[in-house]
CSV table of C-alpha atoms in Angstrom, one decimal:
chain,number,residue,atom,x,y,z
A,24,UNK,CA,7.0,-57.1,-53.8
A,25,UNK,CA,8.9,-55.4,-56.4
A,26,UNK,CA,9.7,-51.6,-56.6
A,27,UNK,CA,7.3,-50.1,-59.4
A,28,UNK,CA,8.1,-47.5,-61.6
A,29,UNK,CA,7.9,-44.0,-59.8
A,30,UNK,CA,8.6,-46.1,-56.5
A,31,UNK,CA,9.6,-43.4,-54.3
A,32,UNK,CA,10.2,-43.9,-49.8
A,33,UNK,CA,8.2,-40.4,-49.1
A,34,UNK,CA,5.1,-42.0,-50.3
A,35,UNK,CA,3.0,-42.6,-46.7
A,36,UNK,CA,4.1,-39.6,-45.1
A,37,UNK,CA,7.0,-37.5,-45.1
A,38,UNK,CA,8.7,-38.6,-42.6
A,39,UNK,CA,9.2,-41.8,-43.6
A,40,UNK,CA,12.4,-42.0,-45.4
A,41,UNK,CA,13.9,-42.0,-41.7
A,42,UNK,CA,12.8,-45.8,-41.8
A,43,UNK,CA,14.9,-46.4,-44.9
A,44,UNK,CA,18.7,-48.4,-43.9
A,45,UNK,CA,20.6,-45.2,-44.8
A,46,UNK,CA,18.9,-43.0,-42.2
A,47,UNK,CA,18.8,-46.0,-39.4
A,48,UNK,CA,23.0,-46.5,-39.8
A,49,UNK,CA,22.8,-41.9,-39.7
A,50,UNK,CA,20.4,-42.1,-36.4
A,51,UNK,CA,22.5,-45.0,-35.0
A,52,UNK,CA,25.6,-43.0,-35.3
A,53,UNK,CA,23.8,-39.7,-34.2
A,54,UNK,CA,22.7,-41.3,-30.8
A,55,UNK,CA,26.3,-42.8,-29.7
A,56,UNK,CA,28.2,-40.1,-31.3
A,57,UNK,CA,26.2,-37.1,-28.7
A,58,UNK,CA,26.5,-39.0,-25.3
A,59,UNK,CA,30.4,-39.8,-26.3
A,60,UNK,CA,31.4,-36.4,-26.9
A,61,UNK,CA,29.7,-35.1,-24.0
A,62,UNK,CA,31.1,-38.1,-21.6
A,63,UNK,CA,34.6,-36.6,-23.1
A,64,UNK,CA,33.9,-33.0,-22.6
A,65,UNK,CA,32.5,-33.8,-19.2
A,66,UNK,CA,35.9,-36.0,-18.6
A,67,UNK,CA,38.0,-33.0,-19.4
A,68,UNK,CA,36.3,-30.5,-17.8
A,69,UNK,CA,36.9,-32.7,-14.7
A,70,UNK,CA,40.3,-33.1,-15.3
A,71,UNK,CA,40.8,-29.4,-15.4
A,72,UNK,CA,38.9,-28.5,-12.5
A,73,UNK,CA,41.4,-31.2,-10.6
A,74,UNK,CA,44.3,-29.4,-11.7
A,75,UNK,CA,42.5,-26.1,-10.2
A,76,UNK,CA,42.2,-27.9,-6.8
A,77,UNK,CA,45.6,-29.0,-6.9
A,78,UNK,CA,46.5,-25.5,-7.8
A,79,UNK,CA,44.4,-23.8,-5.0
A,80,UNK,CA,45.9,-26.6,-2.7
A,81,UNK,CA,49.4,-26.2,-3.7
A,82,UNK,CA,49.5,-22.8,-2.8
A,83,UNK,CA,47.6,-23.7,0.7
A,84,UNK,CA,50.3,-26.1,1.4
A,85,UNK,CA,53.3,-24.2,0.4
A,86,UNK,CA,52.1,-21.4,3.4
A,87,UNK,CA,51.5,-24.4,5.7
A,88,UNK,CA,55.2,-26.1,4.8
A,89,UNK,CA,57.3,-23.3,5.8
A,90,UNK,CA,55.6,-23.8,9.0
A,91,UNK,CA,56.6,-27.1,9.6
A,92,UNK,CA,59.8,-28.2,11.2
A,93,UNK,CA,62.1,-29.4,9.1
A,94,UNK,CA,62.9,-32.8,8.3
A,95,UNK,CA,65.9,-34.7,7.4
A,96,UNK,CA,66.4,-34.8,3.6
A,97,UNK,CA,66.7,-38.8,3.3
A,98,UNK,CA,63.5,-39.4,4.9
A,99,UNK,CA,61.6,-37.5,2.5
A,100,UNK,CA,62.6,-39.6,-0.5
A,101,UNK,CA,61.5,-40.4,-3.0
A,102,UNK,CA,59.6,-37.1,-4.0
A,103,UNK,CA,56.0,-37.3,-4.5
A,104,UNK,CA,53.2,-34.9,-4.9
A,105,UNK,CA,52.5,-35.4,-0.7
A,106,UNK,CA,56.6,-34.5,-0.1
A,107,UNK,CA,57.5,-32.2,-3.0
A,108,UNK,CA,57.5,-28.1,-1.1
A,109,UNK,CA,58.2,-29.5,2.2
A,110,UNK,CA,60.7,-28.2,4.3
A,111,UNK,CA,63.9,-29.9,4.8
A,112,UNK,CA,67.3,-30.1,6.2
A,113,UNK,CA,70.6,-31.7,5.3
A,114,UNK,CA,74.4,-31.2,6.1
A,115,UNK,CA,77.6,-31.3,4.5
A,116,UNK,CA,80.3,-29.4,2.6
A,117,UNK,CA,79.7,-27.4,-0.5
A,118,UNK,CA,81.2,-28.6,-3.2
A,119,UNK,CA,81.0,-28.5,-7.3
A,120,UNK,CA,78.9,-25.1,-8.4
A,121,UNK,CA,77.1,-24.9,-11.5
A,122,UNK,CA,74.8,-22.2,-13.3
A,123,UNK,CA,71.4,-23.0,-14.7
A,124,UNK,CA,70.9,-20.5,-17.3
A,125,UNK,CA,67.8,-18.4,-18.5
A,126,UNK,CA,65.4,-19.2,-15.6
A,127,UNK,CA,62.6,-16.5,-14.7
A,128,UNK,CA,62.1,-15.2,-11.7
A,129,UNK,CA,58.2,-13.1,-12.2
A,130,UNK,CA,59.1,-11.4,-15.9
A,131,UNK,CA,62.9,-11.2,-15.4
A,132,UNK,CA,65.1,-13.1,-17.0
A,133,UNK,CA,68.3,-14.7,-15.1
A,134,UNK,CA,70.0,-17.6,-13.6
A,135,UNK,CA,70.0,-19.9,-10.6
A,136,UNK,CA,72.9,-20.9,-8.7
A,137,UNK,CA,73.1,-24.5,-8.2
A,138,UNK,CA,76.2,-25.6,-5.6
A,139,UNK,CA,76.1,-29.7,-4.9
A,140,UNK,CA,76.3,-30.4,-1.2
A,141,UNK,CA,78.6,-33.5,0.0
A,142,UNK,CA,76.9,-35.3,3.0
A,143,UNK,CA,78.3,-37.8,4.7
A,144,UNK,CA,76.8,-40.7,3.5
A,145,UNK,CA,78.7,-39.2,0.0
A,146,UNK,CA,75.9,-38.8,-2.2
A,147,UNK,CA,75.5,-34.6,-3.2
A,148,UNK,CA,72.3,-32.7,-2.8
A,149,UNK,CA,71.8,-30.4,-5.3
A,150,UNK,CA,71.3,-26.9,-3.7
A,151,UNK,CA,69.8,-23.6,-5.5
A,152,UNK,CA,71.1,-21.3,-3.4
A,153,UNK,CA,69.5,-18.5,-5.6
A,154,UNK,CA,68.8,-16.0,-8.3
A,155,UNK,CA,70.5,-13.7,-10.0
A,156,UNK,CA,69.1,-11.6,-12.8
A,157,UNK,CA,71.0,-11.6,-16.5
A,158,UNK,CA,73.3,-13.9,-18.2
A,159,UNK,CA,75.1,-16.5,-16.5
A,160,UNK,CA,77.8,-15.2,-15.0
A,161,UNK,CA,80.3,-16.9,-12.4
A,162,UNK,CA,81.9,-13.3,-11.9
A,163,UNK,CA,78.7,-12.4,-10.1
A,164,UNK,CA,78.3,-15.3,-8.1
A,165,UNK,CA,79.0,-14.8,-4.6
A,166,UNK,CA,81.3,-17.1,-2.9
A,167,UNK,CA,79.5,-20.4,-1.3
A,168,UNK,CA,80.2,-20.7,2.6
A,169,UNK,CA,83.3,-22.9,3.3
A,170,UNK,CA,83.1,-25.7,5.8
A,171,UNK,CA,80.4,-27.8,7.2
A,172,UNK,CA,77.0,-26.6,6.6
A,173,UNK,CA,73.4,-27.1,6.9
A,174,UNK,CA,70.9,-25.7,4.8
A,175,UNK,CA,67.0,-25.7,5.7
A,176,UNK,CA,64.8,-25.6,2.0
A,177,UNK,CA,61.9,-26.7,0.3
A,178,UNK,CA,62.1,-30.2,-1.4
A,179,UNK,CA,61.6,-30.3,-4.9
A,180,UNK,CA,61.4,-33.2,-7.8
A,181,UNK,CA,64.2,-33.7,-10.4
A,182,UNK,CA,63.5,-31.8,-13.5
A,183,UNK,CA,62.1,-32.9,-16.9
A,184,UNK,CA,63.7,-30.8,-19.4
A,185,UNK,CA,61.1,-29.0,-21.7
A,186,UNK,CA,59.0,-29.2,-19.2
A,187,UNK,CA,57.3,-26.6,-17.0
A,188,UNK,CA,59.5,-24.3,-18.5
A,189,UNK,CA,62.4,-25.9,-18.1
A,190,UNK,CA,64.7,-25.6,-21.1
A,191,UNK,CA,65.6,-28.4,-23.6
A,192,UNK,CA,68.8,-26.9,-24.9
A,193,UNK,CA,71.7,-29.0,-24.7
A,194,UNK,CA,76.0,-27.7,-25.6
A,195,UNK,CA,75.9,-25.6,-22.6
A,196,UNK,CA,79.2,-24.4,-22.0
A,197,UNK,CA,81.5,-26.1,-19.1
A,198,UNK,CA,80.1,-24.7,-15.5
A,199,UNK,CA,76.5,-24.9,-16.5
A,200,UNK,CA,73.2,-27.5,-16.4
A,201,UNK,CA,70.5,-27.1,-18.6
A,202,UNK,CA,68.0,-29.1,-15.7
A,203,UNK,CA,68.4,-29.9,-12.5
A,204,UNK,CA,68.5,-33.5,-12.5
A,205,UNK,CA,70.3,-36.4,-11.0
A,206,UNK,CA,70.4,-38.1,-14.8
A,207,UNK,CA,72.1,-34.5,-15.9
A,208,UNK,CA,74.4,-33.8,-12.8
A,209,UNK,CA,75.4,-37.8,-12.7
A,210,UNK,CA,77.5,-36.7,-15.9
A,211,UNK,CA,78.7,-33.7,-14.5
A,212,UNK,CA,80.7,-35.2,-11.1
A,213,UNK,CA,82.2,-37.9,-10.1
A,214,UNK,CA,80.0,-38.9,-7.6
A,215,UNK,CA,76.0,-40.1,-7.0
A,216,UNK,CA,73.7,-37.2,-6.5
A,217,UNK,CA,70.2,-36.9,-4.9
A,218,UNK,CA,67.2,-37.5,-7.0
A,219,UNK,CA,66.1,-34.3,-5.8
A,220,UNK,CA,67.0,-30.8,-5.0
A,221,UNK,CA,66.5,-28.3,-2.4
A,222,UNK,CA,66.1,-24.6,-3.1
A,223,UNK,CA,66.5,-22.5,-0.4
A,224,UNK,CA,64.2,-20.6,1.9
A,225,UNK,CA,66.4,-17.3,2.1
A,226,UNK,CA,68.8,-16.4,-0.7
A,227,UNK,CA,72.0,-17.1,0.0
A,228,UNK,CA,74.6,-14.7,0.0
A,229,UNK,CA,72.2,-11.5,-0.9
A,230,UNK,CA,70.9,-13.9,-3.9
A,231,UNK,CA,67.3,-14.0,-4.4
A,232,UNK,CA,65.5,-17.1,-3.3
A,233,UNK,CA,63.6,-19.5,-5.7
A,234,UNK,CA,60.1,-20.3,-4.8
A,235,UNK,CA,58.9,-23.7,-4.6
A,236,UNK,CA,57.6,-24.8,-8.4
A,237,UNK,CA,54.6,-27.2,-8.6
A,238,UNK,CA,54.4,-30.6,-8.8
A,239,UNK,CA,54.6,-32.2,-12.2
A,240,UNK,CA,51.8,-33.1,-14.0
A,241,UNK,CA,49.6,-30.8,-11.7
A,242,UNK,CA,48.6,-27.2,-11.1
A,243,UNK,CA,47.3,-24.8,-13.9
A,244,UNK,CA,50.3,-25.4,-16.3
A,245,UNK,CA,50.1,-26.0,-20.5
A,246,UNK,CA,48.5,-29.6,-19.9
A,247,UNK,CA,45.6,-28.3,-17.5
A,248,UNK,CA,44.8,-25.6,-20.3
A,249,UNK,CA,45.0,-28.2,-23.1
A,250,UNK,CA,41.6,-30.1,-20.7
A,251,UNK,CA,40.0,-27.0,-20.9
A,252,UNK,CA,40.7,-26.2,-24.5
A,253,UNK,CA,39.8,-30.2,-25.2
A,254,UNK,CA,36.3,-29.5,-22.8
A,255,UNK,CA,35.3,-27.2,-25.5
A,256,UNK,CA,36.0,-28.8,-28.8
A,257,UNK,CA,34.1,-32.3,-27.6
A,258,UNK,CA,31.1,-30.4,-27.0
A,259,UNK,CA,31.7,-28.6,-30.4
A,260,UNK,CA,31.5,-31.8,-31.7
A,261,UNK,CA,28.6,-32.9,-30.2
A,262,UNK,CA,26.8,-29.7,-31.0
A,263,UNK,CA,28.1,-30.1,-35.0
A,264,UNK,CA,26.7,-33.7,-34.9
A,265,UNK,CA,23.2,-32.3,-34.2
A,266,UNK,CA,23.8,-29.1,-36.6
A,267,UNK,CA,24.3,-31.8,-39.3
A,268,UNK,CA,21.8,-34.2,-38.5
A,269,UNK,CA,19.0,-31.7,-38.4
A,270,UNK,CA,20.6,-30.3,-42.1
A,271,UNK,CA,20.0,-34.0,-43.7
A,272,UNK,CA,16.9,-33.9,-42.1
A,273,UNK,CA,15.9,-30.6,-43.6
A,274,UNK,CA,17.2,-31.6,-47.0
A,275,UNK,CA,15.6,-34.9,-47.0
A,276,UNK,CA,12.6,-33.3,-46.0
A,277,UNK,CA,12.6,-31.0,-48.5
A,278,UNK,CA,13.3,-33.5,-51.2
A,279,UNK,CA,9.9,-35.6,-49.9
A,280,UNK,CA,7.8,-32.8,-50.4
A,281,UNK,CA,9.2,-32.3,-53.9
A,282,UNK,CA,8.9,-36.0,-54.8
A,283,UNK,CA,5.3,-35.9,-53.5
A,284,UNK,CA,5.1,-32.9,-56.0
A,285,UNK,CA,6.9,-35.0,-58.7
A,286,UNK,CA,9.8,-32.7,-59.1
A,287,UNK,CA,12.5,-34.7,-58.0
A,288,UNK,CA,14.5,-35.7,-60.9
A,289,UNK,CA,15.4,-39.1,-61.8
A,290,UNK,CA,18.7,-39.4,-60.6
A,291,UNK,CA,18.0,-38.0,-57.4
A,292,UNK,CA,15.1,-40.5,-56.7
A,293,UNK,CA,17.3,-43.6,-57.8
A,294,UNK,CA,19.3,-42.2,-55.0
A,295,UNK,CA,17.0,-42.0,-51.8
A,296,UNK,CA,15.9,-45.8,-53.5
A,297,UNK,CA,19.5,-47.3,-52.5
């Protein structure tokens, strides 16, 4: 039956230009577009309260770790998020010392001292034997302790650089690492080193000690702020879907009533038609 002239969807009640193909493809999109966002949001927001729990956790372990007796080094490998803070214990003869510049220690600015211990299986641990506030300085760097050692620390994973604050920076003059990493070091000596480090549990030397850093990818760094800040805008999204569905609804609405009226112009009712 063909459209007459004045042919107009409104006609029959108000309502029912939501019948018309346009507004089925608009509800279609309107009913999977809400549950997805809010899935997403939902996903997020989970995904940032797991990296409070590892947070909260982290710190519950770190307490518990120093109370553990410490373990050698080489059975602790490779370092996960179940062996990263624990406490362990390696011997050997300091070797090669480097500086890691412009680490922070709470709001100051300084350096750590990094000193690569020979074992005797030949392979160097790198060892942060502290922190010392201001430029990188050798001059200021007290002396590491000759002959064979053993140092007790907390495990920790290679570093990423630009990562968890760790800078990117690369040109560093002779004597110093940007990261503490076997892929950095590796270039530095002539011999294999650890795919870990150790840092200390008592400065050495009257150097402050450096606390045990979090695992990556866990805890409440950049990323686990990102979830939050990506919880917020799905459910924006979901909430601007509705906003504009109920706008096309009022302005469709609106447009029935003046078509019913006969004020809708010509152009405006060959569109609704389509």
């Amino acid at each position: 039956m063909g459209r007459g002239v004045g042919w107009c969807p409104y006609r029959g009640g108000v309502y029912r230009f939501l019948l018309t193909p346009r507004w089925w493809g608009i509800n279609v999109f309107v009913l999977l577009a809400i549950p997805f966002c809010i899935f997403m949001g939902s996903w997020q927001l989970s995904r940032f309260e797991e990296r409070v729990a590892d947070h909260q956790g982290a710190e519950a372990r770190a307490a518990s770790d120093k109370r553990e007796a410490a373990r050698p080094v080489a059975e602790m490998l490779p370092v996960d998020k179940a062996t990263v803070g624990k406490q362990v214990t390696a011997t050997g003869r300091y070797g090669t010392q480097l500086l890691v510049p412009d680490r922070e220690l709470g709001d100051r600015r300084g350096f750590y001292v990094l000193t690569l211990l020979r074992t005797s299986g030949g392979s160097a641990l790198p060892v942060v034997r502290g922190w010392l506030p201001g430029d990188a300085d050798a001059a200021k760097v007290p002396a590491a302790p000759s002959g064979v050692v053993t140092v007790t620390g907390a495990l920790q994973a290679s570093e990423q650089p630009g990562e968890n604050g760790v800078p990117a920076q690369g040109g560093l003059p002779a004597g110093q690492a940007g990261a503490i990493s076997a892929a950095s070091l590796v270039n530095l000596v002539s011999y294999d080193v650890y795919d870990a480090w150790v840092t200390l549990n008592e400065g050495d030397g009257g150097m402050e000690a450096v606390p045990v850093s979090a695992p990556g990818d866990s805890g409440l760094d950049l990323k686990a702020f990102q979830n939050l800040g990506y919880t917020g805008e799905w459910f924006v999204f979901a909430g601007f879907v509705v906003f504009m569905w109920f706008r096309l609804l009022r302005r469709e609405v609106e447009f029935a009533r003046d078509a019913e009226l006969g004020l809708a112009p010509r152009g405006d009712d060959e569109r609704v038609a389509v």
